[in-house]
Amino acid sequence: MCGIAGLVVSRETRPPALSELEAMVAVLGHRGPDGYGLYRDARAGLGHARLSIIDLAGGAQPMCNEDESLWVTFNGEIFNYVELRAELEALGHVFRTRSDTEAIVHAFEQWGEGAWARFNGQFAVALWDARRKQLVLARDQFGIVPLFYACGENAIVFASEVKALFAAGRLAPKFDPAALVHIFTRWAVPAPGSPFAGVACVAPGHAVTITEDLGITSKAWWQPDFTPRFARGIADLDEATDALEERLKAAVAIRLRADVPVGAYLSGGLDSSLVTALIQRSRTSHLETFSIRFEDAAFDETPQQRRMVEQLQTRHHDVLVSGHDIARHFPQVVKHCETPLLRTSPVPLFLLSDLVRGNGTKVVLTGEGADELFAGYSIFKEDAIRRFWARSPSTDWRSALLSRVHHYVGDQHDGRMWKQFFRKGLTETDNPFYSHGVRWANTAWTTRFLKRDLIADVDAAALESDLEPFRLRWKHSRRFAGSCGTRCWG
């Protein structure tokens, strides 16, 4: 992934200093080792640390349009840049590079704020309109790519990481104790908040506009489209399965657009194995795959990984992680996550990313997000069990099913707790709209959990290793609605 940073200053103050831009970009150097670029005028400055993936020779940033009235620095990838370019060229736009960055510039010229919804990708964009003296910060639907901003001394600063905001020297770091409430209850601070006082993130699916007088407005350009029963045109499980397969194939294919080798994470589970298999179908050469092995047998999935490697015939690499490794690297991972961590899971991902970098691979495809989209977590299994109870209230399977979801319940002996737990929500199961609530909860959980926690873990773990993880979790609003709207079978 790349790193972006910059600032816009008030009318009354001096122009952005070259030194403060350089300091911000230097902090982000681990995100983009392939070069850096700067732009500044009397009111704004943009910086970029580049990890080159598309148009290695011509994709340097910040990049401008033909008359230099629009300047952009962005992190991520616009996967459908080829189609966007063809559409924009037909409208009269002239391109000078083959990069996806230039597609952003011309798309904003053509469609303004409507451009964001046309992008199939994962992105954080900073776009400076030199004529209107206006800065726009935009982020993809699920916030896969991070972007923060804060009000500093006579300026508003922005960056891919919070620590780069402080490098400008216009504000001092200060932890927000109230953030701990969210972290200890929801694992992360909900957008647009952050663990730092005075620092905000651009909320997923939002664009923040900073006007000439440093006024700030945030506007949602995307929201999940909840379909209460079926996705449009899908009548049953077989059709839903076929539609999902086609969308997965298309999602994998478009993410293989890169001018550098693309690898894959292969944990041995269903999600990553499916993604890897789809990549292999389109390749004639060996695919590089990567996984984690754990010294603790309770967490190790090496046998499953080896079976998939043998089946898919990939060139596989793995890293063995011990408890000592996790303890040794944990402080470094906290530094990159820029938040208190309640779990150690980002540490193995960090070590896995280091393995990928050592192999010379810049891009990997991952399978994260399937449990959120398709109700794979235990919290959703409980909903399925409750629907089963509604159909068969006297079943002997009740305790056995529950123990598969909540292993600790068997240790509880207070009958009052058991009554409250088993009766929770069951008074509503004869309501014809009961399953509507389950699907609504799934949609809400998906957007909350993906936006706040899972994405932050993967990004922070990968950024130290100059790595771009492409997630299949990102969907067009139409495609995501198809997933949410498919009936909850079972």
Coordinates of C-alpha atoms in Angstrom, one line a residue:
M1 CA 0.0 0.0 0.0
C2 CA 1.0 3.6 -0.4
G3 CA 1.1 6.4 2.1
I4 CA -0.5 9.8 1.5
A5 CA -0.3 13.0 3.6
G6 CA -0.8 16.7 3.3
L7 CA -2.4 19.8 4.6
V8 CA -4.4 22.9 3.7
V9 CA -3.7 26.2 5.4
S10 CA -5.8 29.3 6.2
R11 CA -5.6 32.4 4.2
E12 CA -3.8 34.4 6.9
T13 CA -0.9 32.0 7.4
R14 CA 2.3 31.1 5.5
P15 CA 2.2 28.5 2.7
P16 CA 2.8 24.9 3.6
A17 CA 6.5 24.4 4.2
L18 CA 8.4 21.8 2.2
S19 CA 10.0 20.6 5.4
E20 CA 6.7 19.7 7.1
L21 CA 5.5 17.8 4.0
E22 CA 8.8 15.9 3.8
A23 CA 8.5 15.1 7.5
M24 CA 5.0 13.6 7.1
V25 CA 6.0 11.5 4.0
A26 CA 9.1 10.3 5.8
V27 CA 7.0 8.8 8.6
L28 CA 5.0 6.9 5.9
G29 CA 8.1 5.6 4.1
H30 CA 7.5 2.0 5.1
R31 CA 4.2 2.1 3.2
G32 CA 5.8 3.2 -0.1
P33 CA 9.4 2.3 -0.7
D34 CA 9.4 2.8 -4.5
G35 CA 9.6 6.6 -4.4
Y36 CA 7.9 9.7 -3.1
G37 CA 6.5 12.9 -4.5
L38 CA 5.4 16.4 -3.3
Y39 CA 3.1 19.2 -4.5
R40 CA 2.5 22.5 -2.8
D41 CA 1.1 25.9 -3.6
A42 CA 0.1 28.9 -1.4
R43 CA -2.7 27.1 0.3
A44 CA -2.1 23.3 0.1
G45 CA 0.5 20.6 0.1
L46 CA 0.2 17.0 -0.9
G47 CA 2.7 14.2 -0.3
H48 CA 2.9 10.6 -1.5
A49 CA 5.0 7.5 -0.6
R50 CA 4.6 5.0 -3.4
L51 CA 4.3 1.3 -3.6
S52 CA 4.2 0.8 -7.4
I53 CA 1.7 -1.8 -8.7
I54 CA 0.2 -0.3 -11.9
D55 CA 2.1 1.7 -14.5
L56 CA 5.4 1.4 -12.7
A57 CA 7.1 4.1 -14.9
G58 CA 4.2 6.6 -15.3
G59 CA 2.1 6.4 -12.1
A60 CA 4.0 8.8 -9.9
Q61 CA 2.0 11.0 -7.5
P62 CA 0.8 13.6 -6.7
M63 CA -0.8 13.7 -10.2
C64 CA -2.7 16.5 -11.9
N65 CA -5.1 17.0 -14.8
E66 CA -4.2 18.8 -18.0
D67 CA -4.3 22.4 -16.7
E68 CA -3.0 21.5 -13.2
S69 CA -6.2 22.7 -11.6
L70 CA -6.8 19.4 -9.9
W71 CA -4.2 17.5 -7.9
V72 CA -4.6 14.0 -6.4
T73 CA -2.7 11.7 -4.1
F74 CA -4.3 8.4 -3.3
N75 CA -3.6 5.1 -1.6
G76 CA -5.2 1.8 -2.8
E77 CA -6.3 0.5 -6.2
I78 CA -9.1 1.4 -8.6
F79 CA -9.7 -2.1 -10.1
N80 CA -12.0 -0.9 -12.9
Y81 CA -9.6 1.8 -14.2
V82 CA -9.5 0.3 -17.6
E83 CA -13.2 0.6 -18.1
L84 CA -13.3 4.0 -16.6
R85 CA -10.5 5.2 -18.9
A86 CA -12.4 4.0 -22.0
E87 CA -15.5 5.7 -20.9
L88 CA -13.7 9.0 -20.1
E89 CA -11.7 8.9 -23.4
A90 CA -15.0 8.6 -25.2
L91 CA -16.1 11.8 -23.5
G92 CA -13.0 13.6 -24.7
H93 CA -10.6 13.2 -21.8
V94 CA -6.9 12.8 -22.8
F95 CA -4.7 10.4 -20.7
R96 CA -1.0 10.7 -20.4
T97 CA -0.3 7.5 -18.3
R98 CA -1.7 4.0 -17.9
S99 CA -2.3 4.5 -14.2
D100 CA -5.4 4.1 -12.2
T101 CA -4.5 7.4 -10.5
E102 CA -5.2 9.4 -13.6
A103 CA -8.6 7.8 -13.9
I104 CA -9.5 9.4 -10.5
V105 CA -8.5 12.8 -11.7
H106 CA -10.5 12.7 -14.9
A107 CA -13.4 11.0 -13.2
F108 CA -13.7 13.8 -10.7
E109 CA -13.4 16.3 -13.5
Q110 CA -16.3 14.7 -15.3
W111 CA -18.6 13.6 -12.5
G112 CA -17.6 15.5 -9.4
E113 CA -18.8 13.8 -6.2
G114 CA -20.5 11.2 -8.4
A115 CA -17.2 9.7 -9.3
W116 CA -16.7 7.8 -6.0
A117 CA -19.7 5.5 -6.7
R118 CA -18.2 4.6 -10.0
F119 CA -15.0 3.2 -8.5
N120 CA -14.6 -0.5 -8.0
G121 CA -11.7 -0.6 -5.6
Q122 CA -10.2 0.0 -2.2
F123 CA -9.0 3.6 -1.8
A124 CA -8.3 6.7 0.2
V125 CA -8.2 9.8 -2.0
A126 CA -7.1 13.4 -1.3
L127 CA -8.0 15.7 -4.1
W128 CA -7.0 19.4 -4.2
D129 CA -9.1 21.8 -6.3
A130 CA -6.6 24.7 -6.8
R131 CA -9.3 26.9 -8.4
R132 CA -11.9 26.6 -5.7
K133 CA -9.2 26.2 -2.9
Q134 CA -11.0 23.1 -1.7
L135 CA -9.7 19.8 -0.5
V136 CA -11.8 16.6 -0.7
L137 CA -10.9 13.4 1.2
A138 CA -12.8 10.3 0.2
R139 CA -12.7 6.7 1.4
D140 CA -14.0 3.4 -0.1
Q141 CA -17.3 1.8 1.0
F142 CA -15.9 -0.4 3.8
G143 CA -12.9 1.8 4.8
I144 CA -10.4 -0.8 3.6
V145 CA -7.8 1.9 3.2
P146 CA -7.2 4.2 6.2
L147 CA -7.4 8.0 6.1
F148 CA -7.2 10.4 9.1
Y149 CA -7.4 14.2 9.5
A150 CA -7.2 16.8 12.3
C151 CA -7.3 20.5 12.9
G152 CA -3.8 21.9 13.6
E153 CA -2.3 25.3 14.0
N154 CA -3.9 27.4 11.2
A155 CA -4.3 24.3 9.1
I156 CA -6.1 21.0 8.6
V157 CA -3.7 18.0 8.1
F158 CA -4.5 14.6 6.7
A159 CA -2.5 11.3 6.4
S160 CA -2.8 7.5 6.0
E161 CA -1.5 7.2 9.6
V162 CA -2.1 9.2 12.7
K163 CA 1.6 9.5 13.5
A164 CA 2.2 11.3 10.2
L165 CA -0.3 14.0 11.3
F166 CA 1.8 14.8 14.3
A167 CA 5.0 14.9 12.1
A168 CA 3.8 18.2 10.6
G169 CA 4.4 19.8 13.9
R170 CA 1.0 21.6 14.0
L171 CA -0.6 19.5 16.7
A172 CA 0.5 17.3 19.6
P173 CA -0.6 13.7 20.3
K174 CA -3.1 13.3 23.1
F175 CA -4.9 10.0 23.9
D176 CA -8.7 10.2 24.2
P177 CA -9.6 8.2 27.4
A178 CA -13.2 7.9 26.2
A179 CA -12.0 5.8 23.3
L180 CA -11.3 3.0 25.7
V181 CA -15.0 2.5 26.3
H182 CA -15.5 1.7 22.6
I183 CA -12.3 -0.4 22.4
F184 CA -13.2 -2.6 25.3
T185 CA -16.8 -3.1 24.2
R186 CA -16.5 -3.0 20.4
W187 CA -12.8 -3.7 19.9
A188 CA -12.3 -0.4 18.0
V189 CA -13.5 3.2 18.0
P190 CA -16.4 3.7 15.6
A191 CA -15.9 6.1 12.7
P192 CA -15.3 9.0 12.5
G193 CA -13.6 8.7 15.8
S194 CA -10.1 7.6 16.7
P195 CA -8.1 6.8 19.9
F196 CA -6.5 10.3 19.7
A197 CA -8.2 13.5 20.9
G198 CA -8.9 15.8 18.0
V199 CA -8.1 13.3 15.3
A200 CA -10.9 11.9 13.1
C201 CA -11.0 9.3 10.3
V202 CA -12.9 9.7 7.1
A203 CA -15.8 7.4 7.7
P204 CA -16.1 4.5 5.2
G205 CA -18.2 5.4 2.2
H206 CA -17.9 9.1 3.0
A207 CA -16.2 12.2 1.5
V208 CA -15.0 15.0 3.6
T209 CA -14.9 18.5 2.0
I210 CA -12.6 21.2 3.5
T211 CA -13.5 24.6 2.1
E212 CA -11.4 27.7 1.6
D213 CA -12.1 29.0 5.1
L214 CA -11.3 25.5 6.6
G215 CA -14.9 24.6 7.1
I216 CA -15.4 20.8 7.3
T217 CA -18.4 18.8 6.0
S218 CA -18.7 15.1 5.8
K219 CA -21.2 13.4 3.4
A220 CA -22.0 9.8 2.8
W221 CA -21.7 8.8 -0.8
W222 CA -22.6 5.1 -0.1
Q223 CA -24.7 3.1 2.3
P224 CA -25.4 -0.6 2.3
D225 CA -28.5 -1.4 0.4
F226 CA -30.6 -3.7 2.6
T227 CA -32.8 -6.1 0.7
P228 CA -35.3 -7.7 3.1
R229 CA -35.9 -11.0 1.3
F230 CA -34.2 -12.0 -1.9
A231 CA -31.6 -10.3 -4.1
R232 CA -33.2 -9.1 -7.3
G233 CA -33.7 -11.9 -9.8
I234 CA -32.6 -14.7 -7.4
A235 CA -35.4 -17.1 -6.6
D236 CA -33.7 -20.0 -4.7
L237 CA -30.5 -21.4 -3.2
D238 CA -29.2 -22.9 -6.5
E239 CA -29.6 -19.5 -8.3
A240 CA -28.0 -17.7 -5.4
T241 CA -25.0 -20.2 -5.5
D242 CA -24.5 -19.7 -9.2
A243 CA -24.8 -15.9 -8.9
L244 CA -22.2 -15.9 -6.1
E245 CA -19.8 -18.0 -8.1
E246 CA -20.0 -15.6 -11.0
R247 CA -19.4 -12.6 -8.8
L248 CA -16.5 -14.3 -7.1
K249 CA -14.9 -15.1 -10.4
A250 CA -15.3 -11.5 -11.6
A251 CA -14.0 -10.1 -8.3
V252 CA -10.9 -12.3 -8.4
A253 CA -10.2 -11.6 -12.1
I254 CA -10.3 -7.8 -11.8
R255 CA -8.0 -7.9 -8.8
L256 CA -5.3 -9.6 -10.8
R257 CA -4.8 -6.5 -12.8
A258 CA -1.3 -5.5 -11.8
D259 CA 2.1 -4.9 -13.4
V260 CA 3.8 -6.9 -10.6
P261 CA 3.3 -10.5 -9.4
V262 CA 0.2 -11.3 -7.4
G263 CA 0.2 -13.9 -4.6
A264 CA -2.4 -15.2 -2.2
Y265 CA -2.9 -16.0 1.5
L266 CA -3.8 -19.6 1.9
S267 CA -4.8 -20.5 5.5
G268 CA -6.4 -23.8 4.5
G269 CA -9.9 -22.6 5.3
L270 CA -12.8 -22.3 2.9
D271 CA -12.5 -18.6 2.1
S272 CA -8.8 -18.3 1.1
S273 CA -8.8 -21.8 -0.5
L274 CA -11.7 -20.7 -2.8
V275 CA -9.9 -17.5 -3.7
T276 CA -6.7 -19.3 -4.4
A277 CA -8.4 -21.9 -6.6
L278 CA -10.1 -19.1 -8.7
I279 CA -6.7 -17.4 -9.2
Q280 CA -5.1 -20.7 -10.3
R281 CA -7.8 -21.2 -12.9
S282 CA -6.6 -18.1 -14.7
R283 CA -2.8 -18.7 -14.5
T284 CA -0.3 -20.7 -16.5
S285 CA 2.6 -20.2 -14.1
H286 CA 2.9 -21.2 -10.4
L287 CA 1.1 -19.1 -7.9
E288 CA 3.0 -18.0 -4.8
T289 CA 0.9 -18.7 -1.7
F290 CA 1.6 -17.8 1.9
S291 CA 0.4 -19.0 5.3
I292 CA 1.0 -19.0 9.1
R293 CA 1.9 -22.1 11.1
F294 CA 1.5 -22.0 14.8
E295 CA 3.8 -23.7 17.3
D296 CA 0.7 -24.2 19.5
A297 CA -1.1 -27.2 18.1
A298 CA -4.5 -25.8 19.3
F299 CA -4.2 -23.0 16.7
D300 CA -2.2 -24.7 13.9
E301 CA -3.9 -25.5 10.6
T302 CA -0.8 -26.9 8.8
P303 CA -2.5 -30.2 7.7
Q304 CA -5.3 -28.3 6.0
Q305 CA -2.9 -25.9 4.3
R306 CA -0.8 -28.8 3.0
R307 CA -3.8 -30.5 1.5
M308 CA -4.8 -27.4 -0.3
V309 CA -1.3 -26.7 -1.6
E310 CA -1.1 -30.3 -2.9
Q311 CA -4.6 -30.0 -4.5
L312 CA -3.9 -26.5 -6.1
Q313 CA -0.3 -27.1 -6.9
T314 CA 0.9 -23.7 -5.6
R315 CA 4.5 -22.6 -4.7
H316 CA 3.9 -22.4 -1.0
H317 CA 5.7 -20.5 1.8
D318 CA 4.9 -20.4 5.5
V319 CA 6.2 -18.8 8.7
L320 CA 6.2 -20.6 12.1
V321 CA 4.9 -18.4 14.9
S322 CA 5.4 -19.1 18.6
G323 CA 4.1 -17.4 21.7
H324 CA 7.5 -15.8 22.1
D325 CA 7.3 -14.4 18.6
I326 CA 4.0 -12.8 19.4
A327 CA 5.2 -11.3 22.6
R328 CA 8.4 -9.9 21.0
H329 CA 6.7 -8.2 18.1
F330 CA 3.5 -7.1 19.9
P331 CA 4.9 -3.6 20.8
Q332 CA 5.8 -3.0 17.2
V333 CA 2.4 -4.0 16.0
V334 CA 0.7 -1.8 18.5
K335 CA 2.8 1.1 17.1
H336 CA 1.5 0.4 13.6
C337 CA -2.1 -0.2 14.6
E338 CA -2.1 3.1 16.5
T339 CA -4.7 1.8 19.0
P340 CA -4.8 -0.4 22.1
L341 CA -5.2 -4.0 21.1
L342 CA -7.3 -6.6 22.9
R343 CA -6.1 -9.4 20.7
T344 CA -2.8 -10.7 19.4
S345 CA -4.1 -11.7 16.0
P346 CA -2.5 -8.8 14.1
V347 CA 1.0 -10.1 15.1
P348 CA 0.9 -13.3 13.1
L349 CA -0.4 -11.3 10.2
F350 CA 2.5 -8.9 10.6
L351 CA 4.9 -11.8 10.4
L352 CA 3.1 -13.2 7.4
S353 CA 3.4 -9.9 5.6
D354 CA 7.1 -9.9 6.4
L355 CA 7.4 -13.3 4.8
V356 CA 5.6 -12.1 1.7
R357 CA 7.9 -9.1 1.4
G358 CA 11.0 -11.3 1.7
N359 CA 9.6 -13.4 -1.2
G360 CA 9.5 -10.3 -3.4
T361 CA 5.7 -10.3 -3.7
K362 CA 4.0 -6.9 -3.5
V363 CA 0.3 -7.9 -3.9
V364 CA -1.7 -10.7 -2.3
L365 CA -5.4 -11.6 -2.5
T366 CA -7.1 -12.5 0.8
G367 CA -10.4 -14.1 1.6
E368 CA -11.4 -12.0 4.6
G369 CA -14.9 -10.8 5.0
A370 CA -16.8 -13.9 4.1
D371 CA -17.9 -14.6 7.7
E372 CA -19.3 -11.1 7.9
L373 CA -21.1 -11.3 4.6
F374 CA -22.4 -14.8 5.0
A375 CA -23.1 -15.1 8.7
G376 CA -20.2 -17.4 9.6
Y377 CA -19.6 -16.2 13.2
S378 CA -21.1 -17.9 16.2
I379 CA -23.4 -15.0 16.8
F380 CA -25.2 -15.8 13.5
K381 CA -25.2 -19.6 14.2
E382 CA -27.2 -18.8 17.3
D383 CA -29.8 -17.2 15.2
A384 CA -30.1 -20.4 13.1
I385 CA -30.4 -22.4 16.2
R386 CA -33.1 -20.2 17.6
R387 CA -35.1 -20.6 14.3
F388 CA -34.7 -24.4 14.7
W389 CA -36.0 -24.2 18.3
A390 CA -39.0 -22.2 17.1
R391 CA -39.9 -25.1 14.7
S392 CA -39.1 -27.9 17.2
P393 CA -39.4 -26.4 20.8
S394 CA -39.2 -29.8 22.5
T395 CA -36.1 -31.1 20.7
D396 CA -33.5 -33.0 22.6
W397 CA -30.8 -31.3 20.4
R398 CA -31.1 -27.9 22.1
S399 CA -28.3 -28.2 24.6
A400 CA -26.0 -30.0 22.1
L401 CA -26.5 -27.3 19.5
L402 CA -26.0 -24.5 22.0
S403 CA -22.7 -26.0 23.3
R404 CA -21.3 -25.8 19.7
V405 CA -21.8 -22.1 19.7
H406 CA -21.1 -21.1 23.4
H407 CA -18.7 -23.6 24.9
Y408 CA -18.8 -21.8 28.3
V409 CA -22.5 -22.1 28.8
G410 CA -22.1 -25.6 30.3
D411 CA -20.1 -24.2 33.2
Q412 CA -22.9 -22.0 34.3
H413 CA -25.2 -23.3 37.1
D414 CA -27.5 -20.4 37.8
G415 CA -31.0 -21.4 36.6
R416 CA -32.0 -17.7 36.2
M417 CA -29.3 -17.2 33.6
W418 CA -30.3 -20.2 31.7
K419 CA -33.9 -19.1 31.6
Q420 CA -33.0 -15.6 30.3
F421 CA -30.7 -17.0 27.7
F422 CA -33.0 -19.7 26.3
R423 CA -36.0 -17.4 26.2
K424 CA -34.2 -14.5 24.7
G425 CA -36.0 -13.6 21.5
L426 CA -38.1 -16.7 21.4
T427 CA -41.4 -14.8 22.0
E428 CA -41.0 -13.3 18.6
T429 CA -40.3 -16.4 16.5
D430 CA -44.0 -16.8 15.4
N431 CA -43.8 -13.3 14.0
P432 CA -43.8 -13.6 10.1
F433 CA -41.1 -10.8 10.1
Y434 CA -38.8 -12.6 12.5
S435 CA -36.2 -13.6 9.9
H436 CA -36.2 -10.0 8.6
G437 CA -34.6 -8.9 11.8
V438 CA -31.9 -11.6 11.5
R439 CA -31.0 -10.3 8.0
W440 CA -31.0 -6.8 9.2
A441 CA -28.7 -7.7 12.1
N442 CA -26.4 -9.4 9.6
T443 CA -26.2 -6.3 7.5
A444 CA -25.5 -4.1 10.4
W445 CA -22.9 -6.4 11.9
T446 CA -21.2 -6.7 8.5
T447 CA -20.8 -2.9 8.1
R448 CA -19.8 -2.3 11.7
F449 CA -17.3 -5.1 12.1
L450 CA -15.7 -4.8 8.7
K451 CA -15.3 -1.1 8.9
R452 CA -13.9 -0.9 12.4
D453 CA -11.9 -3.9 13.3
L454 CA -11.1 -6.6 10.7
I455 CA -9.8 -4.1 8.1
A456 CA -7.7 -2.2 10.6
D457 CA -6.0 -5.4 11.7
V458 CA -5.0 -6.4 8.1
D459 CA -3.9 -3.0 7.1
A460 CA -1.7 -2.4 10.1
A461 CA -0.2 -5.8 9.8
A462 CA 0.7 -5.4 6.2
L463 CA 1.9 -1.8 6.1
E464 CA 5.3 -2.4 7.7
S465 CA 6.1 -4.8 4.8
D466 CA 5.4 -2.7 1.7
L467 CA 2.5 -5.0 0.9
E468 CA -0.9 -4.4 -0.8
P469 CA -3.6 -6.9 0.4
F470 CA -6.5 -6.9 -2.0
R471 CA -9.7 -7.9 -0.2
L472 CA -12.6 -9.7 -1.9
R473 CA -14.8 -8.2 0.8
W474 CA -15.3 -5.1 -1.2
K475 CA -18.4 -5.1 -3.4
H476 CA -20.2 -2.6 -5.5
S477 CA -23.3 -1.6 -3.6
R478 CA -25.4 -3.7 -6.1
R479 CA -23.3 -6.7 -5.5
F480 CA -23.1 -6.3 -1.7
A481 CA -26.9 -5.9 -1.6
G482 CA -27.1 -9.2 -3.4
S483 CA -25.3 -10.9 -0.6
C484 CA -27.3 -9.2 2.1
G485 CA -30.6 -9.8 0.3
T486 CA -30.1 -13.5 -0.3
R487 CA -32.4 -15.5 2.0
C488 CA -31.0 -16.8 5.3
W489 CA -31.2 -20.5 4.4
G490 CA -31.6 -23.1 7.2

